[in-house]
Coordinates of C-alpha atoms in Angstrom, one line a residue:
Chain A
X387 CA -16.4 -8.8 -0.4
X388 CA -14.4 -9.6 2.5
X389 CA -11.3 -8.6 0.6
X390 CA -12.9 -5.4 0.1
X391 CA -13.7 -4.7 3.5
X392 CA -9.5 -5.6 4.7
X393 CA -8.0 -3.4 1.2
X394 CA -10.6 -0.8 2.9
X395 CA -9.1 -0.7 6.3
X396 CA -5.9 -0.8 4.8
X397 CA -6.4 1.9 2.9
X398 CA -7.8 4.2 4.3
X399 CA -4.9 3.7 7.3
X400 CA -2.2 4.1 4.3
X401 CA -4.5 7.4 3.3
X402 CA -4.4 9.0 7.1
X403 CA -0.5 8.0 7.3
X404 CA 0.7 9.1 4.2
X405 CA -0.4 12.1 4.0
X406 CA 0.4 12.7 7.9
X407 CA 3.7 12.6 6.4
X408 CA 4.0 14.2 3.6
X409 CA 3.6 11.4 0.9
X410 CA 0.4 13.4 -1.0
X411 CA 1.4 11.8 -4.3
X412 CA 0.9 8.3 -2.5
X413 CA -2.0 9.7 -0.9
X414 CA -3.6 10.0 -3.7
X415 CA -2.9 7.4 -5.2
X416 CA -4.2 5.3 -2.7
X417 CA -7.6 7.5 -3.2
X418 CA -8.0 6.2 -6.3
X419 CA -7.7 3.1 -4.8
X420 CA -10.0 3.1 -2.9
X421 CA -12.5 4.6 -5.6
X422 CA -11.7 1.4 -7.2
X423 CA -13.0 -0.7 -4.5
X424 CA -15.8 1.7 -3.8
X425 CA -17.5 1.3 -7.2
X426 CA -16.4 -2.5 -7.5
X427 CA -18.7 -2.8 -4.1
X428 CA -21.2 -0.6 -5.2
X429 CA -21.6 -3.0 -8.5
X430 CA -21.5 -6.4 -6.3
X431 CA -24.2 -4.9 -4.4
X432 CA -25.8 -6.0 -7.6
X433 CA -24.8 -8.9 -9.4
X434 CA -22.9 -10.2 -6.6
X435 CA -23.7 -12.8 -3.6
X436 CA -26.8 -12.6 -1.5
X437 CA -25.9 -11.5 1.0
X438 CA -23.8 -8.3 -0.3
X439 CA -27.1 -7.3 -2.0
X440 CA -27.9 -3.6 -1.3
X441 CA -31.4 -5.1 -1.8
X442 CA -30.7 -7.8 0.7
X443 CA -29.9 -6.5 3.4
X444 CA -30.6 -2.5 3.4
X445 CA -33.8 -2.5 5.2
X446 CA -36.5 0.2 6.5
X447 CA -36.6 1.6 10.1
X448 CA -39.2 -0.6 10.9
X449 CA -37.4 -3.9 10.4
X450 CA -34.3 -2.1 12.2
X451 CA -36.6 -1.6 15.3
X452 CA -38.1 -5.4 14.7
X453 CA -34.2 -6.3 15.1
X454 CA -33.7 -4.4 17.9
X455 CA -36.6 -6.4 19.7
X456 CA -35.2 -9.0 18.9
X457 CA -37.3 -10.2 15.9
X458 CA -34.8 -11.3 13.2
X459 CA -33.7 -13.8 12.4
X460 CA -30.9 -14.2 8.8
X461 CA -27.5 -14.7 7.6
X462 CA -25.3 -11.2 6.7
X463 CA -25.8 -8.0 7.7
X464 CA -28.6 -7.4 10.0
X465 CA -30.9 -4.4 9.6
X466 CA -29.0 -2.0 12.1
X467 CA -25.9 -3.3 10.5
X468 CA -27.0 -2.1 7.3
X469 CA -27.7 1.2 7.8
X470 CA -23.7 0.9 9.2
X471 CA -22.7 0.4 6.1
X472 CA -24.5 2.2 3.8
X473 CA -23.1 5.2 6.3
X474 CA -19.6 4.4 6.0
X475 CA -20.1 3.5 2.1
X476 CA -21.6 7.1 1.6
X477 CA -18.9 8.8 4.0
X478 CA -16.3 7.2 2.1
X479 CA -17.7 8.3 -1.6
X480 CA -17.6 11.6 -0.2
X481 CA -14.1 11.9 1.3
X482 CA -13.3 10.7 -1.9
X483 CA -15.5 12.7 -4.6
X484 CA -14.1 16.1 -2.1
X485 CA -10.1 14.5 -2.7
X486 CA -10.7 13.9 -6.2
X487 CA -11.4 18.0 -6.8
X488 CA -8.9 19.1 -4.2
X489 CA -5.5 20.9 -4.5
X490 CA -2.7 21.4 -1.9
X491 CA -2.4 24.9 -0.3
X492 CA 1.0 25.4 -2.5
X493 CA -1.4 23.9 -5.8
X494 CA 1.4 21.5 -6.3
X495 CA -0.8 18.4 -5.6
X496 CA -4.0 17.8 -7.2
X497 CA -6.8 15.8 -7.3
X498 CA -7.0 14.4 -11.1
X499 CA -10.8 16.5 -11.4
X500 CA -9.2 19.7 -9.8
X501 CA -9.0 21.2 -12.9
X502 CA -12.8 20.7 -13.1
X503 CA -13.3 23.1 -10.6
X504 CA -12.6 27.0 -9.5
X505 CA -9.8 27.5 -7.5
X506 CA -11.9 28.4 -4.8
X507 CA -13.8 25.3 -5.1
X508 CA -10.7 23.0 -4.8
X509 CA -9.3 25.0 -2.0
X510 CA -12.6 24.6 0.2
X511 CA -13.0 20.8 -0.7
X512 CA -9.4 20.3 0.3
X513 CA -10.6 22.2 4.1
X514 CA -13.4 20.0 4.2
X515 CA -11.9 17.1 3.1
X516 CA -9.6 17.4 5.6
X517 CA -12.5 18.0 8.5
X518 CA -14.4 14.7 6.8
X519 CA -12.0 12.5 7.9
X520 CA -13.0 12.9 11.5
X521 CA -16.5 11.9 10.1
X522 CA -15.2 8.7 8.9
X523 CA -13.1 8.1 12.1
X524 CA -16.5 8.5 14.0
X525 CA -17.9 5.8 11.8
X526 CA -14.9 3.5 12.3
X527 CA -15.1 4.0 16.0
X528 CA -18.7 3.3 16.5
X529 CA -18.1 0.4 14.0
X530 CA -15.2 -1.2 16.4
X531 CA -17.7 0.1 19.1
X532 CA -20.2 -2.5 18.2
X533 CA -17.9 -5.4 17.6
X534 CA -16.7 -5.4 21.3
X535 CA -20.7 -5.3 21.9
X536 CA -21.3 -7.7 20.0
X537 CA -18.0 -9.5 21.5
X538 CA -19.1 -9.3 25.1
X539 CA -22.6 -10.4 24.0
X540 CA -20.9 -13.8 23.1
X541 CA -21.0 -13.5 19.3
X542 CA -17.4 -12.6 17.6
X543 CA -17.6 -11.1 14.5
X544 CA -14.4 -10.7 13.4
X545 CA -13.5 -14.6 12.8
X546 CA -16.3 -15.0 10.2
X547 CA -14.8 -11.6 8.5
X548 CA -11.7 -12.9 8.2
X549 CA -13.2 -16.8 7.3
X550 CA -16.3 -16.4 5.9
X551 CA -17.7 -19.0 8.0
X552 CA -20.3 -18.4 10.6
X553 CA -22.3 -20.4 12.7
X554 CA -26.2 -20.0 11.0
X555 CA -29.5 -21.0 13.2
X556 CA -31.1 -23.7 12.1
X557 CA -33.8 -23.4 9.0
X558 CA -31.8 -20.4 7.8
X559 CA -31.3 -20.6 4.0
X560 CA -27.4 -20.3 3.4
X561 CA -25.5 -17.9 1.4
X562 CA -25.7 -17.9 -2.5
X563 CA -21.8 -17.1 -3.6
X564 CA -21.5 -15.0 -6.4
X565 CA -20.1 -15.6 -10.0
X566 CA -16.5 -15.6 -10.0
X567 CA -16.5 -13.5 -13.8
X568 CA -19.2 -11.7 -13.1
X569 CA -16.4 -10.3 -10.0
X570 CA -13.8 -10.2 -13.0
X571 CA -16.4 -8.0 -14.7
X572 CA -17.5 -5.7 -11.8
X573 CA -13.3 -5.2 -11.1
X574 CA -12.8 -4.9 -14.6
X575 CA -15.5 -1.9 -14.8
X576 CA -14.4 -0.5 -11.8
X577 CA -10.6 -0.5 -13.0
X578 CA -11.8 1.4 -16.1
X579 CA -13.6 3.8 -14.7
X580 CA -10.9 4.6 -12.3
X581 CA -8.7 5.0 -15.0
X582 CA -11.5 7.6 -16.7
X583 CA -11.0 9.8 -13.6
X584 CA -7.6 9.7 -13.3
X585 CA -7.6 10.8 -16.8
X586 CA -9.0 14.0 -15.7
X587 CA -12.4 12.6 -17.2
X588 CA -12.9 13.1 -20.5
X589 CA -14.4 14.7 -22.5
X590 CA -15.5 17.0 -19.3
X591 CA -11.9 17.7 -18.9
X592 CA -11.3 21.3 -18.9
X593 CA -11.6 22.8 -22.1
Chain B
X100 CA 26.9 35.1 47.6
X101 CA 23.5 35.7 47.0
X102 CA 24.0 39.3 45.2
X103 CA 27.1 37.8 43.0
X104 CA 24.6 35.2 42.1
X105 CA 22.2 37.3 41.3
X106 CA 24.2 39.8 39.1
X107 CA 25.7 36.9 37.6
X108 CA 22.1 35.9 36.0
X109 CA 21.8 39.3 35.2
X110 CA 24.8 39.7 33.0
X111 CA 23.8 36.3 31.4
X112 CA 20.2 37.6 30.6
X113 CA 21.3 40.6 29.3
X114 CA 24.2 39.2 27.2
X115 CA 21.3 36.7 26.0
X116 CA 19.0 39.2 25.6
X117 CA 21.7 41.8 23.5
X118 CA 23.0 38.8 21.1
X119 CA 19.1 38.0 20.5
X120 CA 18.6 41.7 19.5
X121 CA 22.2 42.1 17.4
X122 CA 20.8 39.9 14.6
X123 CA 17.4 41.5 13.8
X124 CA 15.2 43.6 15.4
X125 CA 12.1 41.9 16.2
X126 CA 9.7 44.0 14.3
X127 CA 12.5 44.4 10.8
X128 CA 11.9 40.1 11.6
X129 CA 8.2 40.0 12.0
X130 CA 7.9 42.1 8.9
X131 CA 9.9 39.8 6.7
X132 CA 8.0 37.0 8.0
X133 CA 5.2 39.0 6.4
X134 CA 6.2 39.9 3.7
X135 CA 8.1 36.0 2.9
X136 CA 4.4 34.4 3.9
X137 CA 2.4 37.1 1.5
X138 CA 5.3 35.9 -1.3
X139 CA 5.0 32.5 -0.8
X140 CA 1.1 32.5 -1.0
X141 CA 1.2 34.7 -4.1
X142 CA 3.3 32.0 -5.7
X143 CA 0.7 29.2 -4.5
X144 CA -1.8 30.9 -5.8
X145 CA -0.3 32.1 -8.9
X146 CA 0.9 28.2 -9.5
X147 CA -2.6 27.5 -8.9
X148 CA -3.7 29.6 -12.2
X149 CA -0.7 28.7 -13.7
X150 CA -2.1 24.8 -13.7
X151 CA -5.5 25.6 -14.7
X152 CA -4.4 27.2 -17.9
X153 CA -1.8 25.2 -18.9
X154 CA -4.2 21.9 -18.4
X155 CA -6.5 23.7 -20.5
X156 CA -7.0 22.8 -24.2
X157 CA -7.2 26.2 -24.9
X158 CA -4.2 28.0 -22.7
X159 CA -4.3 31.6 -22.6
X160 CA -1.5 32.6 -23.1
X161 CA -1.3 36.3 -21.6
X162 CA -2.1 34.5 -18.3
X163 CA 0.8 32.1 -18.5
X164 CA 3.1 35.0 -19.6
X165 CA 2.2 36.8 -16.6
X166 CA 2.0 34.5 -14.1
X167 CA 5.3 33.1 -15.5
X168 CA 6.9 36.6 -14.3
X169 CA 5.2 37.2 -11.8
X170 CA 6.7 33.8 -10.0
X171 CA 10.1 34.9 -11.8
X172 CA 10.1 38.2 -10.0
X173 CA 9.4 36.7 -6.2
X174 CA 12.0 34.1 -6.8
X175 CA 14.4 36.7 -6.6
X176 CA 13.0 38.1 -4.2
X177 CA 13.0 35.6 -1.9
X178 CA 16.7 35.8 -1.2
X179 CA 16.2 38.4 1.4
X180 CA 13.0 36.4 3.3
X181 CA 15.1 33.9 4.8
X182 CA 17.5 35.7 7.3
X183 CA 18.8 34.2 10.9
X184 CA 16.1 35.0 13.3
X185 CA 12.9 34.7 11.5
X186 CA 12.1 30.7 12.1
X187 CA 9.0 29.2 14.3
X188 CA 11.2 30.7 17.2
X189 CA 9.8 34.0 16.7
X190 CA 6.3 33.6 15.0
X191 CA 4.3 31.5 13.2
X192 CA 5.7 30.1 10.1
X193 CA 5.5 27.3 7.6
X194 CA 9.5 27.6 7.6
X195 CA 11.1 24.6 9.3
X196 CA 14.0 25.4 11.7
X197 CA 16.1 23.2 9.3
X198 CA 16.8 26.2 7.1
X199 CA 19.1 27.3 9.5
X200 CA 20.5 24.2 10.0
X201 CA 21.5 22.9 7.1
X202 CA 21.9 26.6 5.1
X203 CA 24.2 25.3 2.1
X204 CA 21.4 22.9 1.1
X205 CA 18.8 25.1 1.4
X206 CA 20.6 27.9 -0.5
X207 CA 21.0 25.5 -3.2
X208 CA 17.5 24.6 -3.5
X209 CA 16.4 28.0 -3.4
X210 CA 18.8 28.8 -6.1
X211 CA 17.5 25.6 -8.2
X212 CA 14.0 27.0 -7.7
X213 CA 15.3 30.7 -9.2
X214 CA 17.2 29.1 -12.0
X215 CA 13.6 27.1 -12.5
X216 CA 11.4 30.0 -12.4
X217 CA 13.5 32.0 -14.9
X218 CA 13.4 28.9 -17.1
X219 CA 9.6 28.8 -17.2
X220 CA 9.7 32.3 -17.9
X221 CA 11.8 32.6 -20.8
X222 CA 9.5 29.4 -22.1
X223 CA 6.4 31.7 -21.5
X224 CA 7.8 34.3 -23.3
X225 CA 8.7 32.2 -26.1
X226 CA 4.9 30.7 -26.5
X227 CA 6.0 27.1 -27.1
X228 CA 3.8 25.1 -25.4
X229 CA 5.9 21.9 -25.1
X230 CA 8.6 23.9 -23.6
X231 CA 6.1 25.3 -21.1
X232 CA 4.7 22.2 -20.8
X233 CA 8.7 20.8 -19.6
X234 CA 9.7 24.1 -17.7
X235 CA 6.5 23.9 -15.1
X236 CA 7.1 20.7 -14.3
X237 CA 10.6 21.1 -14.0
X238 CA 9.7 24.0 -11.2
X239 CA 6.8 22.0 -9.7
X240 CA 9.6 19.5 -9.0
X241 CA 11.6 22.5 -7.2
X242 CA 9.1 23.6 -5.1
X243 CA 8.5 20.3 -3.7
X244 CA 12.0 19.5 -3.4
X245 CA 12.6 22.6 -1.4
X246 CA 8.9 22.2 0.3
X247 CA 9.5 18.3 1.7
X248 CA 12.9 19.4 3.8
X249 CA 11.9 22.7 4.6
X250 CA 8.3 23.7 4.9
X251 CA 5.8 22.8 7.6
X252 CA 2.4 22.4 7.5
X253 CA 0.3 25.8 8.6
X254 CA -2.8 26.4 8.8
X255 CA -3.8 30.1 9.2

């Protein structure tokens, strides 16, 4: 899950650069890349450990308020955390979803579901594609934003991303890992679906 | 001293000024820049049919025949869009000042594009599929070839 999280980051940079200059076919390639990991995550939210449950750790406004008091107490995400990454989960599936159906202005790139859609349709994903981005930039900053909070608070969050390992109060129950085959499965899934799309989905493909 | 000075400018303006007009007349310049971006967007939009149809497991192929020449027919075209004096200089335009630059290479890439159009077209003509199939990929591969050197990005 960590590994997600850093082929994320990394992606989504290569994404922004590429296209910034002129590599689209890379671009999207490294879409579908990241739809990959998207749906891999979405499946290990799950199957996969405790704490990257959906069920785990998603949690109503009332617990995120009982957080912000100062009433929690866990391993993971916490509440307002959560609702953090469900965000940038969803703003992600949609930059993604709008690429998939979008062509270039010259229709010499395309999105392997273009054909799916109007020309119209894949001209106005490809405007609001490009718009979305600053959507997800928003999320990353406020996401960075609250690390350096969290940072000045005392509590650095970016060595247990990287290690895995964080300091748990006492009585807390500690992380169950996940399967390491029932990863291979999710990845293997994922990979195939992928692979579906890129085919231009069939048997939807046009016709 | 100050009057020699000044006359001296003047002469230099106006000898600017008169080599800057001998080429093209501003608005002969701004209406090929018209007419080269209404070309060029007919061709994008054209290729985008073109795709759609030829993706399709069912082409039609009246589309593909006409679309085929209609590409065919602003490839030639385009040999007059590109004069001296129509680049970013002048107005806004996806054309890069490199055309100017570097005009042998870009003459050959536009020629490669008109030799690839009229490929595709004689491949629409003939209905084979496979060789249509071959032909607009082989001038998808022109257009970007020409596009990554010498087209910038422009929103309008």
């Amino acid at each position: 899950m960590r590994l997600v999280h850093w082929l994320l980051a990394g992606l989504i940079t290569f994404s922004w650069w590429s296209v910034k200059n002129h590599h689209t076919d890379w671009h999207i390639w490294s879409g579908i890349a990241i739809l990959t990991l998207l749906i891999f995550r979405l499946l290990w939210g799950f199957v996969g450990s405790s704490t990257a449950r959906w069920t785990s750790f998603v949690r109503g406004p009332r617990a995120v308020i009982g957080y912000l008091r100062g009433r929690w107490r866990g391993i993971g995400h916490t509440p307002l955390a959560a609702l953090s990454v469900v965000a940038m989960f969803l703003a992600v599936a949609v930059q993604v979803g709008l690429g998939l159906i979008s062509e270039d202005e010259d229709g010499l790139y395309t999105g392997p579901l273009a054909g799916l859609v109007g020309i119209d349709t894949s001209d106005a994903a490809r405007d609001i594609h490009e718009q979305w981005f600053y959507v997800i930039l928003g999320l990353v900053v406020l996401h960075l934003a609250a690390i350096l909070f969290y940072r000045l608070r005392g509590q650095g969050l970016t060595w247990p991303m990287i290690t895995g390992r964080a300091r748990a109060a006492p009585g807390t129950t500690a992380m169950r890992p996940g399967k390491w085959w029932v990863a291979l499965i999710c990845l293997a899934v994922a990979l195939a679906i992928s692979r579906w799309v890129v085919a231009g989905a069939p048997p939807f493909s046009p016709s | 001293m100050r009057i020699q000075l000044v006359a001296a400018t003047a002469l230099v303006s106006l000898t600017a000024a008169s080599v800057a007009f001998a080429g093209l007349p501003k608005t002969k310049a701004l209406a090929i820049m018209h007419e080269r971006h209404e070309g060029m967007e007919k061709i994008g939009d054209t290729n985008k049919l073109l795709r759609r149809e030829i993706i399709s497991s069912s082409p039609f192929m009246p589309a593909i025949q006409s679309g085929a020449a209609t590409i065919a027919g602003l490839s030639v075209r385009a040999n007059g869009w590109f004069p001296k004096g129509t680049g970013p200089e002048l107005g806004k335009t996806g054309a890069k000042p490199e055309i100017w630059q570097k005009p042998q290479d870009f003459t050959a890439k536009l020629r490669s594009f008109q030799a690839a159009a009229q490929a595709f077209n004689a491949a629409a003509r003939s209905g084979d599929m496979n060789a249509i199939k071959a032909r607009y990929a082989d001038l998808g591969g022109a257009c970007k070839a020409c596009h990554d050197s010498y087209r910038s990005e422009m929103h309008h």
